[in-house]
Coordinates of C-alpha atoms in Angstrom, one line a residue:
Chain A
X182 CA 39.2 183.4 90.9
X183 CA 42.2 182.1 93.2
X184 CA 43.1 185.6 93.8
X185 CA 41.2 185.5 96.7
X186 CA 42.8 182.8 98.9
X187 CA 46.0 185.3 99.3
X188 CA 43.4 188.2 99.9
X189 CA 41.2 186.9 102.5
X190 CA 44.6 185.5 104.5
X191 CA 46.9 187.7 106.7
X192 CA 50.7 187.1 107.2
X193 CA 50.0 184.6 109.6
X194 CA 47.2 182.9 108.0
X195 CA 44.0 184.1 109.9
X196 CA 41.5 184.8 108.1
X197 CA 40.6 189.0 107.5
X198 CA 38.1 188.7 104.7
X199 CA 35.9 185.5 104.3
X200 CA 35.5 185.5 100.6
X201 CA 35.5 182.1 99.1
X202 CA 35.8 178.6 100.8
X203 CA 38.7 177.9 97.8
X204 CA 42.5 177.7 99.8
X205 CA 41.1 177.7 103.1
X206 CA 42.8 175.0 105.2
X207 CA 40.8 172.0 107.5
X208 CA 41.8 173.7 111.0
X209 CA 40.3 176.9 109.3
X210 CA 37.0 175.2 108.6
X211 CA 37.2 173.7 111.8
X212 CA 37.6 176.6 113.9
X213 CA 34.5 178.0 112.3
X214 CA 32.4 175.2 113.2
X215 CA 33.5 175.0 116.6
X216 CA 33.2 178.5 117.3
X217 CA 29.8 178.4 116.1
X218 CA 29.0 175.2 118.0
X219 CA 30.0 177.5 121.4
X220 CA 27.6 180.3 119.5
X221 CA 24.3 178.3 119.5
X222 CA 24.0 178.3 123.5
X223 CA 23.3 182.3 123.3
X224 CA 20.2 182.0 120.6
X225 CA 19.0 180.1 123.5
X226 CA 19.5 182.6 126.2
X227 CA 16.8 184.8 127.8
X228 CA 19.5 187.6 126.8
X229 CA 20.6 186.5 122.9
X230 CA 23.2 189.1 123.1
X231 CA 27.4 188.9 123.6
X232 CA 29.2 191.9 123.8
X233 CA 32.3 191.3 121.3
X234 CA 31.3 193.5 119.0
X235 CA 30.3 196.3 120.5
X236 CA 30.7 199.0 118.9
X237 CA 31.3 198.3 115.5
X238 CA 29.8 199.1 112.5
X239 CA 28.2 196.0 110.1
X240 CA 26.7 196.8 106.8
X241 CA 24.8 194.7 104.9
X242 CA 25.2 195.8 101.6
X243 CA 22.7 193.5 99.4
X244 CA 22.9 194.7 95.2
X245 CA 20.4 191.2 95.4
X246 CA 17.4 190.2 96.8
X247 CA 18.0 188.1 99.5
X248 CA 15.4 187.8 102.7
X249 CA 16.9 184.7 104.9
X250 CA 21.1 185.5 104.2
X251 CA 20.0 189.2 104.5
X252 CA 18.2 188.5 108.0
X253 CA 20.2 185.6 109.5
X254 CA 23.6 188.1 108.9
X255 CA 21.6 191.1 110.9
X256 CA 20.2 189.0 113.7
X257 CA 24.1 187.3 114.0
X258 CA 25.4 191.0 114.3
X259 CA 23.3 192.0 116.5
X260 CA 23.6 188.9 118.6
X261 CA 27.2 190.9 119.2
X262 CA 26.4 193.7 119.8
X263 CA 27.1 195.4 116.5
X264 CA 25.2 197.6 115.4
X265 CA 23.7 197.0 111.5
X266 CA 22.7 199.0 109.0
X267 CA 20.9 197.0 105.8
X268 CA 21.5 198.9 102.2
X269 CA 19.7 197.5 99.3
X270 CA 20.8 198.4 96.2
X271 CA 18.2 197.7 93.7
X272 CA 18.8 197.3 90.1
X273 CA 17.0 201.5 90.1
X274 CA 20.0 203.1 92.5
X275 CA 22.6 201.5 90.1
X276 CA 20.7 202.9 87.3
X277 CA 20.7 206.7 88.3
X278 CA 24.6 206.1 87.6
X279 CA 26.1 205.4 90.9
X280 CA 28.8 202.9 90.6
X281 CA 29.9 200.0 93.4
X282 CA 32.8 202.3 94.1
X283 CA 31.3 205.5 94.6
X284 CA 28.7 203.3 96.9
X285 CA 31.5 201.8 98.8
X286 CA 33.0 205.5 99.3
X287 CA 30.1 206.8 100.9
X288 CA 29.2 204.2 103.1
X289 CA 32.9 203.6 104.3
X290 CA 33.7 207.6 104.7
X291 CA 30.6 206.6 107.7
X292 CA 33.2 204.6 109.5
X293 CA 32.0 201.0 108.7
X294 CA 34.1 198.0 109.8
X295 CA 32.5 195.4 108.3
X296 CA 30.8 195.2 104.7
X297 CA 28.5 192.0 103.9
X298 CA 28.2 191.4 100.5
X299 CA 26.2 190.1 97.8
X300 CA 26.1 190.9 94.0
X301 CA 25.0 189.0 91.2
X302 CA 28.7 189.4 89.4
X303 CA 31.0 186.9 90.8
X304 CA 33.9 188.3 92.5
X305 CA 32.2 192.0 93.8
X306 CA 33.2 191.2 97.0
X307 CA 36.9 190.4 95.5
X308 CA 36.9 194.3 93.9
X309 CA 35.6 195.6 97.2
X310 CA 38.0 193.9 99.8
X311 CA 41.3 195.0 97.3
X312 CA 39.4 198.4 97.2
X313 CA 38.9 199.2 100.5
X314 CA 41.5 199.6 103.8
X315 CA 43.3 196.9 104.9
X316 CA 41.0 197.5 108.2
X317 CA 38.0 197.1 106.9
X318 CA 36.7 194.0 106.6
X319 CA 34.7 191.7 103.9
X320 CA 32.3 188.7 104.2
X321 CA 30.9 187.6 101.1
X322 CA 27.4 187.0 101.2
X323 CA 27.1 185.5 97.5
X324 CA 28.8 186.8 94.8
X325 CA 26.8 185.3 91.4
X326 CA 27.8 181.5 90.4
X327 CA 31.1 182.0 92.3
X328 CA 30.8 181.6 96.1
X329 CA 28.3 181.4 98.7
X330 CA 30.8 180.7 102.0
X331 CA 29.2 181.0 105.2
X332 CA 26.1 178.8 103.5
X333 CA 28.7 176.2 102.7
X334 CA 29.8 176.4 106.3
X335 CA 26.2 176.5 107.7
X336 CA 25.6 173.5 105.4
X337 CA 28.7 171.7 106.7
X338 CA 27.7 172.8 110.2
X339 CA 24.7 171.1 110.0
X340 CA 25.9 167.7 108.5
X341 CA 28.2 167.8 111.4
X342 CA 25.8 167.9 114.2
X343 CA 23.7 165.3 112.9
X344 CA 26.2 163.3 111.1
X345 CA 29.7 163.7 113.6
X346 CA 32.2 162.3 111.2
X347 CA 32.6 163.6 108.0
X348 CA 34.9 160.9 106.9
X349 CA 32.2 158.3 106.3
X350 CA 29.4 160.1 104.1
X351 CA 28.2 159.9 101.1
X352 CA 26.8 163.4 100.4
X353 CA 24.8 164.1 97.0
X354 CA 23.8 167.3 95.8
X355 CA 20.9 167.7 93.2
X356 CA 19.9 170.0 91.2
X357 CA 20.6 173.4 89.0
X358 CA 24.3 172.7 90.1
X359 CA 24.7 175.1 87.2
X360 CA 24.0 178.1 88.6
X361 CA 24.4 177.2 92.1
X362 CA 27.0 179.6 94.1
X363 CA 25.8 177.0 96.4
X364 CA 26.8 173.9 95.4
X365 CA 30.1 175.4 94.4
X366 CA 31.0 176.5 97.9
X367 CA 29.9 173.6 99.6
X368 CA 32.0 171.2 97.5
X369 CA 34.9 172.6 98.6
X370 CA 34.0 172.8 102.0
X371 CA 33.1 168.5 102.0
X372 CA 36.0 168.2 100.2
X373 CA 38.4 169.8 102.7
X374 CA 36.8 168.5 105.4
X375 CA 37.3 164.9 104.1
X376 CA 33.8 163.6 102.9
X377 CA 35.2 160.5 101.0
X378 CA 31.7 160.7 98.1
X379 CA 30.3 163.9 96.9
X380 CA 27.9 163.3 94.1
X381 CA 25.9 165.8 92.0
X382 CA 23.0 164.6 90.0
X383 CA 21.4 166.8 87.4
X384 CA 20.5 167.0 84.0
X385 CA 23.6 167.3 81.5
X386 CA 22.2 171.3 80.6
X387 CA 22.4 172.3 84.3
X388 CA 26.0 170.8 85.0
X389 CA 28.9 173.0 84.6
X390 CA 31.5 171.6 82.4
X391 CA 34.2 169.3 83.6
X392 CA 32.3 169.5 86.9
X393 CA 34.3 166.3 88.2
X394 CA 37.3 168.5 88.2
X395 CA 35.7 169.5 91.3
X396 CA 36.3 166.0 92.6
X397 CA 32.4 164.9 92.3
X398 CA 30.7 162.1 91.0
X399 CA 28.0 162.8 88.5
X400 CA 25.1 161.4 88.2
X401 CA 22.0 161.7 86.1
X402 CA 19.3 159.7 87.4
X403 CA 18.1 160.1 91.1
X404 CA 17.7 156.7 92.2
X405 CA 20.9 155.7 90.8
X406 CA 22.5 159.2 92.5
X407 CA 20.9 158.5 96.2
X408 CA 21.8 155.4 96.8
X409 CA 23.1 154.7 100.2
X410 CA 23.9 158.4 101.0
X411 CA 23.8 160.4 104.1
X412 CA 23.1 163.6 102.7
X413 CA 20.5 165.5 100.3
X414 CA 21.5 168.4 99.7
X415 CA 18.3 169.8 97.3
X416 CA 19.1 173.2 95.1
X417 CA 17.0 175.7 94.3
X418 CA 15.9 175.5 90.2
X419 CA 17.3 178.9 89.6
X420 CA 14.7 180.3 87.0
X421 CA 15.8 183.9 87.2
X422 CA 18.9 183.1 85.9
X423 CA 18.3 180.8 83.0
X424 CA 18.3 182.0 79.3
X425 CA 16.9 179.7 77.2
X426 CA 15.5 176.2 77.9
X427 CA 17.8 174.2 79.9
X428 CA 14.7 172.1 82.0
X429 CA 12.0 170.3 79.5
X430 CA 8.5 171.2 81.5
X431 CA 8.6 172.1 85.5
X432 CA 6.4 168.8 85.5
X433 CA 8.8 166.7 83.7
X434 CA 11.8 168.0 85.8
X435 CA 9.7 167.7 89.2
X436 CA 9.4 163.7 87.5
X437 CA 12.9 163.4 86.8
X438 CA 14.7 165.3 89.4
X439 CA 12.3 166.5 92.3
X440 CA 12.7 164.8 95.6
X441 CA 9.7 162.7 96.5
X442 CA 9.6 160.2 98.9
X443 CA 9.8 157.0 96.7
X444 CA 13.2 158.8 95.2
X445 CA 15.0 159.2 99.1
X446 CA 13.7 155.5 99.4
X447 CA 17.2 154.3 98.0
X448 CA 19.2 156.6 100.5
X449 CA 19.8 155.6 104.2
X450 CA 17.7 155.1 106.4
X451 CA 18.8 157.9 108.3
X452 CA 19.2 160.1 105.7
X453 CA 18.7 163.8 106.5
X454 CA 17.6 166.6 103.6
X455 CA 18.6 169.9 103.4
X456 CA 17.7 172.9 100.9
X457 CA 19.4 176.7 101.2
X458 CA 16.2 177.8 100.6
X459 CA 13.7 179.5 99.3
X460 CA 12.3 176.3 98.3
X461 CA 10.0 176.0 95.0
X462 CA 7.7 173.2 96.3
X463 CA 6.6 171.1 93.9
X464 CA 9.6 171.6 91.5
X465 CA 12.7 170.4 93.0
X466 CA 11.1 169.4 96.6
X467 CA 7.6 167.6 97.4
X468 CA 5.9 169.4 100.5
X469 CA 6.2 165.6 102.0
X470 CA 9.8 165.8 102.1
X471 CA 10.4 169.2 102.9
X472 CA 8.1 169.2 105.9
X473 CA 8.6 165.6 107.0
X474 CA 10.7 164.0 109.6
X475 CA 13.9 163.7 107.4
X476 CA 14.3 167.7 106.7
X477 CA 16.5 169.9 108.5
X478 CA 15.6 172.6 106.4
X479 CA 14.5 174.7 109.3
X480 CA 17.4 173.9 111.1
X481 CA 20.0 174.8 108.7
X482 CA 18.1 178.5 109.1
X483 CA 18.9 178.6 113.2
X484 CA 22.3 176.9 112.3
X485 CA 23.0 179.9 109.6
X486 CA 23.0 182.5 112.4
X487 CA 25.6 180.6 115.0
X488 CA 27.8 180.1 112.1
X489 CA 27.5 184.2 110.4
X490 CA 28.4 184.9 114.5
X491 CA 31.3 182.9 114.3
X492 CA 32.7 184.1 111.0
X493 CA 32.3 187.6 112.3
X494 CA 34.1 187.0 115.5
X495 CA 36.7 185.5 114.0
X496 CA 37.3 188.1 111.6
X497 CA 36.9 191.0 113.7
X498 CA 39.0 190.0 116.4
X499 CA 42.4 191.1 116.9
X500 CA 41.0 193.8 114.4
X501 CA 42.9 196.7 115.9
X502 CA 46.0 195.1 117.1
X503 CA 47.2 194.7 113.2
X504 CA 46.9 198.3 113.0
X505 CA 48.0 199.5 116.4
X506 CA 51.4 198.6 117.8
X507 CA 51.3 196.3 120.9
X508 CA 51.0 198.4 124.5
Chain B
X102 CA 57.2 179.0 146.7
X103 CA 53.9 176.3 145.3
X104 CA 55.2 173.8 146.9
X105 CA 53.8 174.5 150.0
X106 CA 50.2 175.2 149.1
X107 CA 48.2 172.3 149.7
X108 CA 45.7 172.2 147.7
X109 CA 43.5 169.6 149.5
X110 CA 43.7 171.0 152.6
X111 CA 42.8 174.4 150.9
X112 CA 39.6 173.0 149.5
X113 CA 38.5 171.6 153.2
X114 CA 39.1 174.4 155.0
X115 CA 37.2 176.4 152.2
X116 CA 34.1 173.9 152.2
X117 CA 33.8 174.7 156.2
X118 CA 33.9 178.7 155.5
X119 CA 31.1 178.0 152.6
X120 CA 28.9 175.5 154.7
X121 CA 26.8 177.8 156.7
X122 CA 25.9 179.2 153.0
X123 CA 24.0 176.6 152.2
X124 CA 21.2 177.3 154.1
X125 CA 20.7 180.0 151.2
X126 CA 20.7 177.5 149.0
X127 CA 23.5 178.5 146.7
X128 CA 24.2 178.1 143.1
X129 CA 28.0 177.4 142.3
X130 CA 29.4 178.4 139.2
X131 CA 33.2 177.7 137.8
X132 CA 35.3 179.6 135.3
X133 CA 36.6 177.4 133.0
X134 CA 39.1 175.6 132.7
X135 CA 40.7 175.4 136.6
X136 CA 37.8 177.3 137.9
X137 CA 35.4 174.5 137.4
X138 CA 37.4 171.8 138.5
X139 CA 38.2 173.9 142.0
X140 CA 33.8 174.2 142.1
X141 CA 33.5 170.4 141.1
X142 CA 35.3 169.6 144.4
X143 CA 33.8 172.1 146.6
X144 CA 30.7 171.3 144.7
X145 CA 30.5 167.4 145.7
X146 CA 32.3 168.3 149.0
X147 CA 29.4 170.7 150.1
X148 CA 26.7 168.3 148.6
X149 CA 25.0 170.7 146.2
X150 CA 21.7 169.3 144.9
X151 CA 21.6 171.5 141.6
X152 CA 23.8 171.1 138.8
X153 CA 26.9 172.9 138.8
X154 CA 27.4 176.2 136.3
X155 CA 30.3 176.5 134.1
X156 CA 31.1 179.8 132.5
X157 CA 33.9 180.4 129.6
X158 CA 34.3 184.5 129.4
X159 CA 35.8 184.2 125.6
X160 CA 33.1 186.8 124.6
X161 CA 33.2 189.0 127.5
X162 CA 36.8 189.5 127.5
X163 CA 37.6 193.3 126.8
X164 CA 41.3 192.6 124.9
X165 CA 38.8 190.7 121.8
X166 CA 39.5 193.3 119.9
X167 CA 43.3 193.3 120.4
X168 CA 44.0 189.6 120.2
X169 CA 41.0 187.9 119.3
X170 CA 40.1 184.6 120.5
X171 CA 40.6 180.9 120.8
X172 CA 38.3 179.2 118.4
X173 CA 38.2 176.6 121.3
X174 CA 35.4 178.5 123.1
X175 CA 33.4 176.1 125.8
X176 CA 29.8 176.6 125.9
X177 CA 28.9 178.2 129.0
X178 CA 26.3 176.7 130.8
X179 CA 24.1 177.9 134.0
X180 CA 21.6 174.9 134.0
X181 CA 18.7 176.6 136.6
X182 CA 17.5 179.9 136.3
X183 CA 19.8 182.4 138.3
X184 CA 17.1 185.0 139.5
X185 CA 17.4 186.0 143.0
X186 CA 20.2 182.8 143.6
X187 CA 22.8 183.1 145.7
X188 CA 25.8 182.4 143.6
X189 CA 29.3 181.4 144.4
X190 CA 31.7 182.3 141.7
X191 CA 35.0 180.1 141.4
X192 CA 38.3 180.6 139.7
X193 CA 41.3 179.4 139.9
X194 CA 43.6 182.4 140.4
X195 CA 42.7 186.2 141.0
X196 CA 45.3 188.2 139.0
X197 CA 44.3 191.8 137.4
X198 CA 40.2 190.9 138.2
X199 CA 39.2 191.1 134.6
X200 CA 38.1 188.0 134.0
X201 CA 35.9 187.9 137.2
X202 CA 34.6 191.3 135.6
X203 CA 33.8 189.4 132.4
X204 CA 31.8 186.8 134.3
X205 CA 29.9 188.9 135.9
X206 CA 29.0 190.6 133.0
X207 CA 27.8 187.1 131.6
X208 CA 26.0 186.1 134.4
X209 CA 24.1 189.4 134.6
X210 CA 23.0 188.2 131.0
X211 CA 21.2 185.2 132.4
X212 CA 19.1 186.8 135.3
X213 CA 19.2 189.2 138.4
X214 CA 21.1 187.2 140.6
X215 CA 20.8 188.0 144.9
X216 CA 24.3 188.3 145.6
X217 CA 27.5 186.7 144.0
X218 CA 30.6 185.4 146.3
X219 CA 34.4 185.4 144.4
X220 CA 35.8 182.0 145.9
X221 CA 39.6 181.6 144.4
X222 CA 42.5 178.8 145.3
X223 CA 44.8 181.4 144.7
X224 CA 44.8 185.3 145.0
X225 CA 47.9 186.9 143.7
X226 CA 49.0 190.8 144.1
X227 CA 48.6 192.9 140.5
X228 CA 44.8 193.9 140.8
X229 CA 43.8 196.3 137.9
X230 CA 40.1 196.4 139.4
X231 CA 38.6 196.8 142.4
X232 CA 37.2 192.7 142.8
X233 CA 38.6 191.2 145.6
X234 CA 37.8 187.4 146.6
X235 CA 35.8 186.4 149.8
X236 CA 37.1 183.8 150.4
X237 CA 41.0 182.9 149.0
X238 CA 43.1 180.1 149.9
X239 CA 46.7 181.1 149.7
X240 CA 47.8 184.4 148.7
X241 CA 51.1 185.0 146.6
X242 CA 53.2 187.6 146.0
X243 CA 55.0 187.7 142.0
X244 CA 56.7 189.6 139.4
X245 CA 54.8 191.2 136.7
X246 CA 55.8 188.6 134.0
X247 CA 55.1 185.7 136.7
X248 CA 51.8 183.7 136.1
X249 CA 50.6 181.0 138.1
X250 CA 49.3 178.2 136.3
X251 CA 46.7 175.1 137.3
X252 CA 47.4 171.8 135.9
X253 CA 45.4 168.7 136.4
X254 CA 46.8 165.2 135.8
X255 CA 44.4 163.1 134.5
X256 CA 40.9 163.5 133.6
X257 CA 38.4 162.9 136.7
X258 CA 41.5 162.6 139.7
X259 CA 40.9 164.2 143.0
X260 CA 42.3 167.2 144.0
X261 CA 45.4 165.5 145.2
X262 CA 45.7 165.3 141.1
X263 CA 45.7 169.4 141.0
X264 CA 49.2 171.0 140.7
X265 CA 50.5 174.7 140.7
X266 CA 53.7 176.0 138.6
X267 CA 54.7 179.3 138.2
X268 CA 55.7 180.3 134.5
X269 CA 57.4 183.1 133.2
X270 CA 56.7 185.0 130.0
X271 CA 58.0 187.3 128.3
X272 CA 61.9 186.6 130.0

């Protein structure tokens, strides 16, 4: 899927489609984070609203349910000034024989500039952004097990305001790593970004294989996994998407892998815990930890909006001049 | 042609014009980046009580869509609430006026201010909207690809620690 580091680049390396985290640069990342850090001011305005995109067009285009990615991306466009249209494409509309092209037409003969995307086939956004006008731009909102980008930068945002320096954590992610467009994403973000330790600890059946290609350390047993990190990062036990049994019992798992709060005992002490949500209490979380003083579940939801802002603005600006000759 | 702006003197002379103001009790406000250091002086000159505000324009600017942005956008931060204040805006140099267009755009997003002042060091020919200042301390006359550009030497100098250059782009 490396296709899409040349695709979501233009000649002079700014990013026109965010696709994938994969190929992106640390000064990339970096601008994104710091844009958004300059974003989170104006959630806390009286008037939550900038005007830089006025004007333009943002559809969400969701061929998955999604609430929270779906929401936090409309709030963030409209926070500048775009306006947002929402099209859910349920599993029905596909079946009366439309395909992803013909949907694409339609909505971009109405003069959209921006499509957000998510589909449960990896790399739908990729077939979109080559499809479409080079003006036209793409964020991908979660394509299958491939990429889940701006949750990778919300997650890295979030690390980075409570942690500062990436270069000393120890960051462990646990869970259906498996399925997890998630954990995928975010890797590549800690990697790039210089986190010295990312571990994954699961069960061998919801590992990819040769995971530590990723450049991970794998674990599978929790107290061994957390200890001394900085970071929990908890994934969601992806039912939907499991064929066959790849988790015993949801009791045994919640035993094994579910984060209570004798398991964080062997992290830091100042160890915080985050989740992409929606949770499934009581399976891969206890309502203890999730709600209790080392979460920053809720956070990483306020976080996710500064960061969808910045990843917008960065691609939309300078949108005309690469298709209008300078005045 | 800088050499003989002096930029202490300018700031003086400027905190007399502005202290019969303060029996409004103003609220000063800089444009980043030289703006605010020009309001930090006049700010601590004049006394102000209240914190000073710091505006960076980055998403009020109208070229966005031409040329984008620097990622290295400063928060902007008005620290009371601006209703019916009396503000006095500060920038370094007035060029075209678009960028004290821009402000107040932003500052209209915080409240419903009473009145806003434009106090610039500089004011140089080239308008491209009708904003003029109320109070400018030299005035310059340059070519179109002139610019005048604040340095500061040091991080927290006096204004003796300001200097003026002129650059040329585009030659």
């Amino acid at each position: 899927m490396n296709e899409g580091e040349g695709l979501q680049l233009d000649d002079e390396g700014r990013l026109r489609h965010f696709l994938t985290i994969e190929g992106l640069n640390r000064q990339t990342l970096l601008d994104i984070l710091d844009t958004a850090e300059s974003f989170i001011s104006i959630g806390e305005r009286e008037i939550k609203k900038v005007p830089l995109l006025r004007g333009k067009t943002v559809v969400n285009l969701f061929f998955e349910a999604s609430t929270r990615t779906r929401t936090t991306f409309e709030i963030a466009a409209k926070r500048l000034s775009a306006d947002v249209i929402n099209f859910n494409v349920g599993i029905s509309a596909t079946n009366k024989g439309e395909t992803l092209l013909d949907t694409i037409n339609s909505l971009e003969a109405m003069h959209t500039d921006l499509f957000i995307v998510r589909h449960s086939d990896s790399g739908a956004a990729y077939l979109i952004a080559r499809y479409l006008p080079p003006h036209v731009r793409i964020i991908n909102a979660g394509d299958g097990r491939h990429a889940h980008p701006t949750q990778a930068m919300l997650d890295t945002f979030t690390i980075r305001r409570y942690k500062g320096d990436f270069t000393q954590l120890k960051v462990a992610i646990v869970g259906d790593i498996l399925h997890s467009r998630v954990a995928r994403s975010l890797i590549h973000a800690l990697n790039i970004l210089g986190v010295p330790e990312i571990r994954v600890i699961a069960p061998k059946t919801l590992l990819p294989t040769a995971v530590e290609k990723l450049g991970v350390h794998t674990f599978h047993d929790m107290s061994q996994g957390l200890e001394g990190v900085d970071v929990v990062v908890m994934l969601r036990l992806q039912r939907e998407r499991m064929h066959g049994a790849l988790i015993p019992s949801a009791q045994e798992y919640f035993n094994l892998f579910g984060l209570t709060r004798d398991k964080l005992a062997a992290a830091k002490d100042d160890v915080i815990v985050m989740h992409p949500g929606p949770m499934n209490r009581g399976l891969e979380i206890d309502s203890s930890i999730a709600d209790g003083p080392r979460s920053v579940i809720l956070p990483q939801v306020t976080n996710g909006i500064a960061v969808r802002m910045a990843v917008m603005a960065l691609i939309m600006g300078g949108q005309t001049a690469r298709n209008r000759r300078p005045v | 042609m800088t050499d003989e702006i002096d930029i202490p003197a300018i700031l003086q002379r400027t905190a007399e014009i502005l202290r019969p103001q303060l029996a409004r009790n103003p609220l000063m406000i800089g444009i980043h980046t030289g703006g605010t250091w020009i309001a930090g002086y006049l700010h601590q000159m004049l006394g102000l009580k209240e914190p000073l505000g710091t505006l960076d324009i980055s998403f009020y600017r109208d070229d966005f869509t031409r040329i984008g942005f620097n990622p290295q956008v400063r928060t902007s931060s008005l620290p009371v609430n601006i209703d019916d204040r009396h503000i006095i805006l500060v920038d370094d140099v007035l060029h075209t006026g678009r960028t004290i267009r821009a402000a107040m755009n932003e500052i209209f997003d915080f409240g419903r201010p009473a009145s806003i002042r434009l106090i610039v060091l500089i004011e140089r020919d080239g308008r491209e909207l009708p904003i003029q200042p109320d109070v400018a301390g030299a005035s310059m006359k340059l070519e179109r690809n002139q610019h005048v550009k604040l340095t500061r030497t040091g991080e927290d100098g006096g204004p003796e620690t300001l200097r003026l250059s002129i650059q040329e782009v585009g030659a």
